[in-house]
């Protein structure tokens, strides 16, 4: 009977204090007495229940009172769960915001490893992280809606969304979401340049579903070519893989496919390995145009040695079920070639939502949504855009040249001394990064030397420039302006930057930390976004990778492949995906690629 009473009291203690189980475990491990602790809690009996009820009522009263004093949280709506959106969510730690994520994709995808999925080097699930795994670890109120935004209404601060999951409910699956701040990070879609037959007959490599379809198609091609009732010509057609676009994605896929043929197909499909052909079509003069020429030349030579047919200056004019038509740039020679599979990887364009929004706000003639240096959509102080769907429209120096001169000329003398200019040069370089880039390309030590060149006489610290001489010195600076590349690295840095701004929003409202406003008074709230290029890789197959790192450092070889492994493993968003990716690489080294096609 006493044992029964003991367990009843112990059960009651667990009900009243859920954290009791953790304390008991700790006490047991440390040598404490479990029975003594349970008896001590039972001694309070009903008094504990009464005290607990009073405490709950008191807490409710305080909560009601405090809710009347705490201001309502600002609502941030984030569109997209790509690199920009993921980086923003991971870096945001200001609990004064309520965040709602809206995206038809409930996971983050590590896109740089998509080519590895196409040939079984990495499994699809290894490079995706559920978005709820990311937001559940945050101390910020974040919710997720599996839906797609179909319209943005900036005037009423609303977006309209359509649910992507069939709920079998009646009526339109469209709902409205209010926002105080809107962050657009929906990425981009494949650009077909209106080439006939591309959408109907080509594969793309933007999403995880694309990689899985390509993987199945590659395996099916070898299985089909192994059937005994086909001629060699039919087999050659089936095993002709065409890659359109000589950018990083197209080059890496061609390299992965070549490795698959030479390392796995030779063992699994020995009868058809000699019939495989890989063709890479590039409309410009070189592949990997965004890389150093040393990398470009090495890649073209290596592909030539590996038997990958690289055709430069070949523009695709049309694709049907059986043939791909091309035209040679220059002489206009046209050819049609049978193929088995085509991967289209030529560039990106805006999604329908972005196209419609750009027309709505007067940016219909642009290729991407234009933002200022603080990632705010031009004309809107509460709408931000980042990643592939947007481009930073850097302000020109010559647009503000008169205001810059006036700010620097503190004594209102009408001329600018070297000392006066030196006091403001750092703010100018921060506000207009093209100035710093211009000095670097012109190999001028500093801005003072540039001003001395404009003066055209002996260099003296006491020299002065008038407004016309000042304009002459800076007249070519804006020629250095370049758009940021549409890469994961850019989107990742933009998301982290924007989260930092939101984390410090209240503080910077009171104490702005940005550069001075040349057109107006005071300072900007934040420092403008500055992209820091950390380098780029180009896997070329055969366990060789080209690396181009800051400082004009270029290296190609097997050691760079291991650097590629380590960097890509470290850039995974969780230890779960990091472990999965590394285990996939180890599995491939030991057992080869998975050829199940699933």
XYZ file of C-alpha atoms in Angstrom:
598
model
C 0.000 0.000 0.000
C 2.849 2.338 0.880
C 4.460 1.579 -2.471
C 1.204 2.470 -4.206
C 1.007 5.817 -2.386
C 4.620 6.550 -3.237
C 4.133 6.008 -6.979
C 0.907 8.025 -6.923
C 2.708 10.949 -5.297
C 5.581 10.566 -7.721
C 3.169 10.645 -10.674
C 1.483 13.758 -9.274
C 4.880 15.451 -8.933
C 5.674 14.714 -12.593
C 2.341 16.229 -13.659
C 2.922 19.423 -11.679
C 6.568 19.821 -12.640
C 7.394 18.460 -16.141
C 11.065 19.388 -15.748
C 11.274 17.031 -12.744
C 12.310 14.114 -14.972
C 15.466 15.962 -16.056
C 16.358 16.808 -12.465
C 15.876 13.189 -11.392
C 18.179 11.938 -14.155
C 20.888 14.404 -13.133
C 20.433 13.520 -9.444
C 20.650 9.807 -10.178
C 23.837 10.190 -12.239
C 25.462 12.325 -9.554
C 24.647 9.783 -6.831
C 21.637 11.567 -5.341
C 18.772 9.681 -3.729
C 15.786 9.287 -6.080
C 13.437 8.140 -3.324
C 14.364 10.941 -0.966
C 13.708 13.536 -3.710
C 10.288 12.042 -4.502
C 9.282 11.955 -0.821
C 10.363 15.566 -0.355
C 8.110 16.678 -3.232
C 5.201 14.609 -1.912
C 5.454 16.309 1.468
C 4.066 19.539 0.012
C 0.870 17.691 -0.992
C -2.110 19.812 -1.862
C -0.366 22.966 -0.704
C 1.872 22.633 -3.739
C -1.180 22.537 -6.016
C -2.654 25.665 -4.447
C 0.634 27.534 -4.594
C 1.099 26.457 -8.208
C -2.394 27.673 -9.168
C -1.765 31.031 -7.483
C 1.534 31.376 -9.314
C -0.113 30.641 -12.671
C -2.820 33.247 -12.006
C -0.194 35.784 -10.970
C 1.848 35.098 -14.105
C -1.257 35.540 -16.276
C -1.928 38.929 -14.674
C 1.629 40.046 -15.279
C 1.507 38.777 -18.862
C -1.658 40.752 -19.582
C -0.198 43.878 -18.028
C 3.077 43.567 -19.903
C 1.333 42.931 -23.243
C -0.250 46.338 -23.011
C 3.182 47.938 -22.754
C 5.221 45.892 -25.281
C 4.908 47.322 -28.820
C 3.623 45.067 -31.559
C 6.308 43.175 -33.422
C 7.068 44.222 -36.975
C 6.125 41.533 -39.480
C 8.717 40.460 -42.015
C 7.604 38.316 -44.948
C 10.361 36.375 -46.698
C 9.736 34.968 -50.176
C 12.028 32.060 -51.003
C 14.175 29.469 -49.252
C 17.252 29.640 -51.460
C 20.705 30.923 -50.616
C 19.609 34.477 -49.819
C 16.592 33.482 -47.729
C 18.455 30.745 -45.861
C 21.341 33.076 -45.023
C 18.928 35.718 -43.754
C 17.102 33.257 -41.509
C 20.275 31.778 -40.056
C 21.774 35.208 -39.281
C 18.639 36.923 -37.929
C 18.580 37.055 -34.114
C 16.425 40.100 -33.330
C 13.306 38.868 -31.459
C 11.473 42.122 -32.194
C 10.378 40.764 -35.568
C 7.769 38.230 -36.545
C 8.907 36.426 -39.679
C 6.719 34.494 -42.087
C 8.473 32.464 -44.775
C 6.494 31.803 -47.948
C 7.938 29.353 -50.468
C 6.764 26.406 -52.588
C 9.967 24.598 -51.579
C 10.069 23.540 -47.923
C 13.799 22.902 -47.924
C 17.095 24.594 -48.687
C 19.023 23.153 -51.634
C 22.828 23.229 -51.862
C 22.838 24.005 -55.588
C 26.621 23.779 -56.253
C 26.417 19.997 -55.812
C 23.525 19.455 -58.227
C 25.861 18.230 -61.015
C 27.178 15.588 -58.598
C 23.631 14.273 -58.130
C 23.079 13.726 -61.849
C 25.535 10.838 -62.054
C 25.170 9.307 -58.575
C 28.236 10.842 -56.942
C 26.029 12.441 -54.264
C 22.512 11.482 -53.226
C 19.709 14.018 -53.648
C 18.644 13.948 -49.995
C 22.193 14.680 -48.869
C 22.128 18.248 -50.186
C 18.728 19.370 -48.905
C 17.925 20.672 -45.434
C 14.256 21.048 -44.353
C 13.543 24.709 -43.708
C 11.751 23.827 -40.476
C 14.998 22.343 -39.153
C 16.594 25.752 -39.642
C 13.861 27.922 -38.129
C 13.141 25.722 -35.090
C 16.583 26.518 -33.688
C 16.012 30.275 -33.762
C 14.911 32.471 -30.868
C 12.905 34.558 -33.350
C 9.211 33.946 -34.019
C 9.385 32.350 -37.494
C 6.608 30.502 -39.312
C 6.562 28.763 -42.688
C 3.826 28.532 -45.348
C 4.106 26.035 -48.196
C 2.771 28.371 -50.856
C 3.794 30.405 -53.874
C 3.473 34.179 -54.076
C 1.529 35.145 -57.200
C 1.178 38.906 -56.711
C 2.773 41.724 -54.734
C 0.660 44.721 -53.684
C 3.123 47.325 -52.358
C 0.484 50.023 -51.920
C -1.484 47.994 -49.372
C 1.540 46.101 -48.013
C 0.115 42.723 -48.981
C 1.156 39.707 -50.980
C -1.202 37.165 -52.492
C -0.244 33.506 -52.349
C -1.508 30.239 -53.735
C -1.155 27.066 -51.706
C 1.028 24.466 -53.414
C -0.512 21.582 -51.481
C -3.958 20.345 -52.545
C -6.136 20.671 -49.446
C -9.304 19.525 -51.268
C -11.094 22.632 -50.077
C -13.621 24.506 -52.152
C -12.873 27.792 -53.884
C -9.600 29.443 -54.873
C -6.526 28.459 -52.891
C -5.347 32.081 -52.757
C -4.794 33.974 -49.541
C -3.383 37.369 -48.584
C -0.501 38.048 -46.213
C 0.184 41.456 -44.672
C 3.711 42.690 -44.104
C 5.676 45.567 -42.640
C 8.829 44.514 -44.470
C 8.975 42.323 -47.559
C 12.120 40.423 -48.595
C 12.062 39.002 -52.120
C 14.499 36.123 -52.600
C 12.713 33.876 -55.097
C 15.722 33.272 -57.339
C 15.479 33.026 -61.121
C 14.418 30.581 -63.803
C 16.154 29.163 -66.857
C 16.495 31.522 -69.806
C 15.679 29.770 -73.087
C 16.112 32.925 -75.232
C 12.870 31.863 -76.966
C 14.704 29.076 -78.779
C 12.151 26.715 -80.371
C 11.820 23.304 -78.744
C 13.921 23.978 -75.652
C 11.127 23.703 -73.086
C 9.736 20.549 -74.682
C 12.960 18.598 -75.297
C 15.672 19.762 -72.896
C 16.657 19.051 -69.335
C 17.558 21.872 -66.941
C 19.593 21.854 -63.753
C 18.091 24.343 -61.290
C 16.152 22.197 -58.802
C 16.591 18.835 -57.110
C 13.845 17.358 -59.314
C 15.884 18.360 -62.380
C 18.953 16.492 -61.124
C 16.905 13.381 -60.365
C 15.302 13.410 -63.829
C 18.710 13.751 -65.475
C 20.092 10.919 -63.360
C 17.229 8.633 -64.374
C 17.582 9.642 -68.021
C 21.329 8.937 -68.016
C 20.852 5.457 -66.518
C 17.904 4.718 -68.812
C 20.006 5.731 -71.819
C 22.659 3.125 -71.022
C 20.045 0.481 -70.270
C 18.219 1.187 -73.521
C 21.437 1.178 -75.551
C 22.278 -2.236 -74.097
C 19.186 -3.870 -75.627
C 20.089 -6.439 -78.299
C 17.600 -5.322 -80.969
C 19.284 -1.960 -81.739
C 21.803 -1.039 -84.391
C 25.051 0.772 -83.618
C 23.686 3.959 -85.179
C 20.674 3.864 -82.886
C 22.921 3.238 -79.903
C 25.165 6.169 -80.843
C 22.137 8.438 -81.037
C 20.861 7.317 -77.626
C 24.298 7.782 -76.047
C 24.967 11.218 -77.522
C 24.757 13.655 -74.607
C 24.688 17.338 -75.564
C 25.373 20.163 -73.108
C 24.336 23.638 -74.232
C 26.240 26.322 -72.355
C 29.893 26.432 -71.331
C 29.391 27.996 -67.909
C 30.311 26.351 -64.595
C 27.171 24.171 -64.470
C 27.502 22.872 -68.022
C 31.236 22.231 -67.703
C 30.862 20.419 -64.379
C 28.039 18.223 -65.680
C 30.096 17.280 -68.748
C 33.037 16.419 -66.468
C 30.848 14.360 -64.110
C 29.318 12.459 -67.024
C 32.760 11.759 -68.494
C 33.990 10.395 -65.152
C 30.869 8.245 -64.839
C 31.503 6.730 -68.279
C 35.191 6.025 -67.631
C 34.925 4.846 -64.014
C 31.573 3.026 -63.861
C 30.074 2.468 -67.318
C 33.220 0.639 -68.406
C 32.463 -1.941 -65.702
C 28.670 -2.037 -65.876
C 27.988 -1.498 -69.593
C 31.140 -2.739 -71.369
C 29.354 -3.283 -74.690
C 28.352 0.376 -75.189
C 31.129 2.382 -73.556
C 32.854 3.103 -76.882
C 29.649 4.510 -78.371
C 29.256 7.318 -75.818
C 29.761 10.874 -77.069
C 29.633 14.103 -75.041
C 29.290 17.404 -76.907
C 29.566 20.830 -75.301
C 28.100 23.743 -77.284
C 29.155 27.294 -76.408
C 27.998 30.383 -78.306
C 31.016 32.523 -77.336
C 34.722 32.073 -78.059
C 35.589 30.231 -74.838
C 34.054 28.131 -72.078
C 34.195 29.376 -68.454
C 34.339 33.011 -69.570
C 34.042 34.295 -65.996
C 37.293 32.541 -65.024
C 40.914 33.459 -65.630
C 42.188 32.722 -69.139
C 44.637 30.186 -67.738
C 41.721 28.141 -66.408
C 39.747 28.539 -69.630
C 42.630 27.314 -71.781
C 43.392 24.385 -69.478
C 39.734 23.310 -69.408
C 39.426 23.368 -73.203
C 42.656 21.400 -73.622
C 41.688 18.840 -70.982
C 38.257 18.299 -72.486
C 39.946 17.796 -75.863
C 42.224 15.121 -74.397
C 39.282 13.450 -72.631
C 37.305 13.188 -75.859
C 34.635 15.755 -74.941
C 33.751 17.568 -78.164
C 33.803 21.315 -77.394
C 32.251 23.395 -80.164
C 32.841 27.113 -79.681
C 30.810 29.778 -81.456
C 27.894 27.352 -81.919
C 24.474 28.899 -81.433
C 21.473 26.603 -81.008
C 18.658 27.610 -83.360
C 16.160 24.873 -82.579
C 15.617 21.463 -80.988
C 13.136 18.769 -81.944
C 12.598 15.238 -80.669
C 15.517 13.780 -82.584
C 17.930 16.523 -83.630
C 19.518 19.712 -82.360
C 20.115 22.454 -84.936
C 23.047 24.845 -84.608
C 24.539 27.771 -86.475
C 28.211 28.675 -86.427
C 28.735 32.269 -85.428
C 30.616 34.084 -88.161
C 30.104 32.016 -91.309
C 26.498 31.072 -90.499
C 27.033 27.381 -91.288
C 24.040 25.340 -90.133
C 24.081 21.737 -88.946
C 21.630 19.263 -87.426
C 22.870 16.514 -85.128
C 20.996 13.530 -83.623
C 21.057 13.366 -79.855
C 19.885 11.244 -76.964
C 19.721 13.855 -74.206
C 20.229 17.630 -74.058
C 21.063 19.671 -70.955
C 20.264 23.381 -71.384
C 22.477 25.541 -69.174
C 22.844 28.941 -70.827
C 21.794 31.483 -68.212
C 18.917 32.704 -66.098
C 15.968 35.069 -66.399
C 13.349 36.570 -64.058
C 10.426 34.521 -62.794
C 6.855 35.502 -63.782
C 6.238 37.074 -60.343
C 9.291 39.321 -60.742
C 8.403 40.233 -64.331
C 4.932 41.322 -63.274
C 6.220 43.250 -60.259
C 8.839 45.052 -62.359
C 6.151 46.170 -64.817
C 4.027 47.296 -61.903
C 6.744 49.575 -60.472
C 8.170 50.847 -63.774
C 11.159 48.517 -64.158
C 9.749 46.518 -67.057
C 12.802 47.026 -69.281
C 15.247 45.427 -66.833
C 16.533 41.856 -66.601
C 16.319 41.776 -62.797
C 14.755 43.757 -59.974
C 16.850 46.889 -59.338
C 17.826 47.717 -55.759
C 19.996 50.347 -54.152
C 23.214 49.620 -52.255
C 21.184 48.708 -49.151
C 19.252 46.039 -51.125
C 16.036 48.089 -51.048
C 13.939 47.912 -54.196
C 14.230 51.300 -55.861
C 11.373 53.513 -54.767
C 10.417 51.440 -51.705
C 11.845 51.725 -48.225
C 10.269 48.530 -46.878
C 10.799 46.078 -49.763
C 14.136 44.323 -50.179
C 15.365 41.998 -52.915
C 18.428 39.779 -53.018
C 19.951 36.890 -54.897
C 19.417 35.989 -58.541
C 16.103 37.861 -58.818
C 17.739 41.240 -58.145
C 20.693 43.391 -59.102
C 22.327 46.205 -57.145
C 22.050 49.437 -59.112
C 25.201 51.182 -57.893
C 24.850 54.954 -57.888
C 27.200 56.848 -60.196
C 29.762 59.270 -58.836
C 29.072 61.817 -61.562
C 25.411 62.026 -60.509
C 26.513 63.408 -57.139
C 29.771 65.103 -58.107
C 28.566 68.606 -57.240
C 27.250 67.521 -53.839
C 30.479 65.637 -53.088
C 32.510 68.738 -53.904
C 30.270 70.901 -51.730
C 30.573 68.495 -48.777
C 34.347 68.377 -49.092
C 34.702 72.155 -49.449
C 34.110 72.935 -45.802
C 35.367 76.512 -45.955
C 33.148 77.295 -48.987
C 36.146 78.654 -50.866
C 35.040 77.227 -54.206
C 38.205 75.168 -54.419
C 39.200 71.859 -52.890
C 42.509 71.338 -51.135
C 44.208 67.981 -50.789
C 43.658 68.084 -47.030
C 39.936 68.711 -47.434
C 39.649 65.833 -49.862
C 41.615 63.456 -47.672
C 39.098 64.003 -44.877
C 36.259 62.662 -47.001
C 37.967 60.123 -49.271
C 37.065 57.113 -47.075
C 33.373 58.035 -47.151
C 33.516 58.421 -50.935
C 35.132 54.993 -51.429
C 32.528 53.381 -49.164
C 29.575 55.034 -50.891
C 30.988 54.542 -54.395
C 33.082 51.329 -54.510
C 33.880 51.930 -58.181
C 36.293 54.653 -57.037
C 38.484 52.136 -55.228
C 38.292 49.712 -58.154
C 39.245 52.483 -60.585
C 42.324 53.385 -58.553
C 43.367 49.729 -58.458
C 42.966 49.220 -62.208
C 44.721 52.489 -62.994
C 47.519 51.492 -60.587
C 47.296 54.806 -58.777
C 48.337 54.675 -55.131
C 45.536 56.893 -53.859
C 42.974 59.480 -54.860
C 45.357 62.345 -54.176
C 47.672 61.166 -56.953
C 44.686 61.037 -59.295
C 43.813 64.634 -58.429
C 47.403 65.672 -59.011
C 47.267 64.105 -62.462
C 44.132 66.089 -63.194
C 45.851 69.282 -62.051
C 48.646 68.687 -64.490
C 51.418 70.428 -62.571
C 53.916 69.648 -59.850
C 52.544 67.744 -56.876
C 52.161 69.951 -53.869
C 50.137 69.422 -50.746
C 48.821 72.953 -51.020
C 47.392 72.584 -54.521
C 43.712 73.282 -55.008
C 41.165 72.089 -57.555
C 38.040 73.795 -58.764
C 34.834 71.950 -59.576
C 35.700 71.394 -63.236
C 39.102 69.929 -62.417
C 37.463 67.752 -59.795
C 34.947 66.460 -62.351
C 37.749 65.785 -64.814
C 39.631 63.682 -62.257
C 36.567 61.490 -61.606
C 35.093 61.458 -65.100
C 36.123 57.852 -65.880
C 35.443 56.333 -62.453
C 31.931 55.150 -63.298
C 33.260 53.077 -66.219
C 34.381 50.496 -63.644
C 30.830 49.725 -62.503
C 29.873 46.068 -62.934
C 26.838 44.039 -61.989
C 27.313 41.378 -59.357
C 27.391 37.795 -60.678
C 24.319 35.625 -60.152
C 26.005 33.141 -57.817
C 25.226 31.454 -54.535
C 28.128 33.331 -52.964
C 26.545 36.719 -53.687
C 23.106 35.694 -52.419
C 24.604 34.185 -49.271
C 26.485 37.384 -48.418
C 23.432 39.542 -49.173
C 21.227 37.494 -46.846
C 23.744 37.752 -44.007
C 24.154 41.494 -44.600
C 20.406 42.135 -44.563
C 19.961 40.113 -41.365
C 22.685 42.205 -39.739
C 20.780 45.345 -40.720
C 17.561 43.998 -39.170
C 19.439 42.937 -36.056
C 20.676 46.514 -35.559
C 17.650 48.369 -36.939
C 16.563 50.052 -33.695
C 20.093 50.972 -32.686
C 20.996 52.423 -36.083
C 17.772 54.425 -36.225
C 19.121 56.394 -33.253
C 22.825 56.266 -34.142
C 23.346 55.887 -37.922
C 26.601 54.158 -38.802
C 26.692 54.537 -42.588
C 28.459 57.103 -44.789
C 27.266 60.741 -44.911
C 24.387 61.663 -47.190
C 25.912 63.734 -49.968
C 22.419 64.725 -51.084
C 21.032 65.862 -47.744
C 22.084 65.955 -44.129
C 23.102 63.324 -41.631
C 24.313 59.823 -42.330
C 22.812 56.670 -43.820
C 21.579 54.162 -41.257
C 23.819 51.329 -42.400
C 26.982 50.750 -44.348
C 26.090 49.835 -47.946
C 26.403 46.231 -49.065
C 29.861 45.337 -50.315
C 30.443 42.004 -51.991
C 33.666 40.215 -51.078
C 34.692 37.672 -53.684
C 36.066 34.606 -51.889
C 37.072 32.678 -54.994
C 35.487 30.098 -57.257
C 36.016 26.507 -58.329
C 35.558 24.652 -61.599
C 35.660 20.828 -61.276
C 37.048 19.470 -64.555
C 36.809 15.725 -63.954
C 39.470 13.131 -63.254
C 39.770 14.420 -59.682
C 41.116 17.709 -61.018
C 39.683 21.111 -60.161
C 40.577 24.656 -61.153
C 40.639 27.172 -58.304
C 40.639 30.940 -58.713
C 41.047 32.667 -55.380
C 41.406 36.348 -54.391
C 44.721 37.976 -55.168
C 44.882 36.578 -58.729
C 45.789 33.168 -57.317
C 45.090 30.431 -59.867
C 45.853 26.769 -59.402
C 44.738 23.600 -61.151
C 45.220 20.006 -60.128
C 44.416 17.185 -57.727
C 45.213 19.157 -54.563
C 42.585 21.735 -55.585
C 40.042 18.915 -55.844
C 40.622 18.135 -52.155
C 40.321 21.833 -51.393
C 36.989 21.751 -53.267
C 35.859 18.811 -51.120
C 36.758 20.559 -47.877
C 35.191 23.906 -48.824
C 31.925 22.402 -50.047
C 31.678 20.165 -46.993
C 32.225 23.117 -44.654
C 29.626 25.231 -46.494
C 26.800 22.782 -45.801
C 24.119 24.398 -43.637
C 23.982 21.652 -40.995
C 26.055 18.842 -39.547
C 23.455 16.421 -40.869
C 23.976 17.359 -44.523
C 27.713 17.682 -43.953
C 27.885 14.093 -42.690
C 25.668 12.822 -45.526
C 27.690 14.502 -48.269
C 31.031 13.295 -46.892
C 29.666 9.751 -46.510
C 28.452 9.862 -50.140
C 31.938 10.821 -51.305
C 33.488 8.005 -49.260
C 30.910 5.535 -50.589
C 31.728 6.567 -54.154
C 35.455 6.055 -53.601
C 34.870 2.557 -52.231
C 31.888 1.214 -54.159
C 31.556 3.532 -57.158
C 28.534 5.580 -58.188
C 24.991 4.444 -57.563
C 23.475 3.404 -60.904
C 19.981 2.495 -59.729
C 18.464 5.597 -61.331
C 16.207 6.182 -58.339
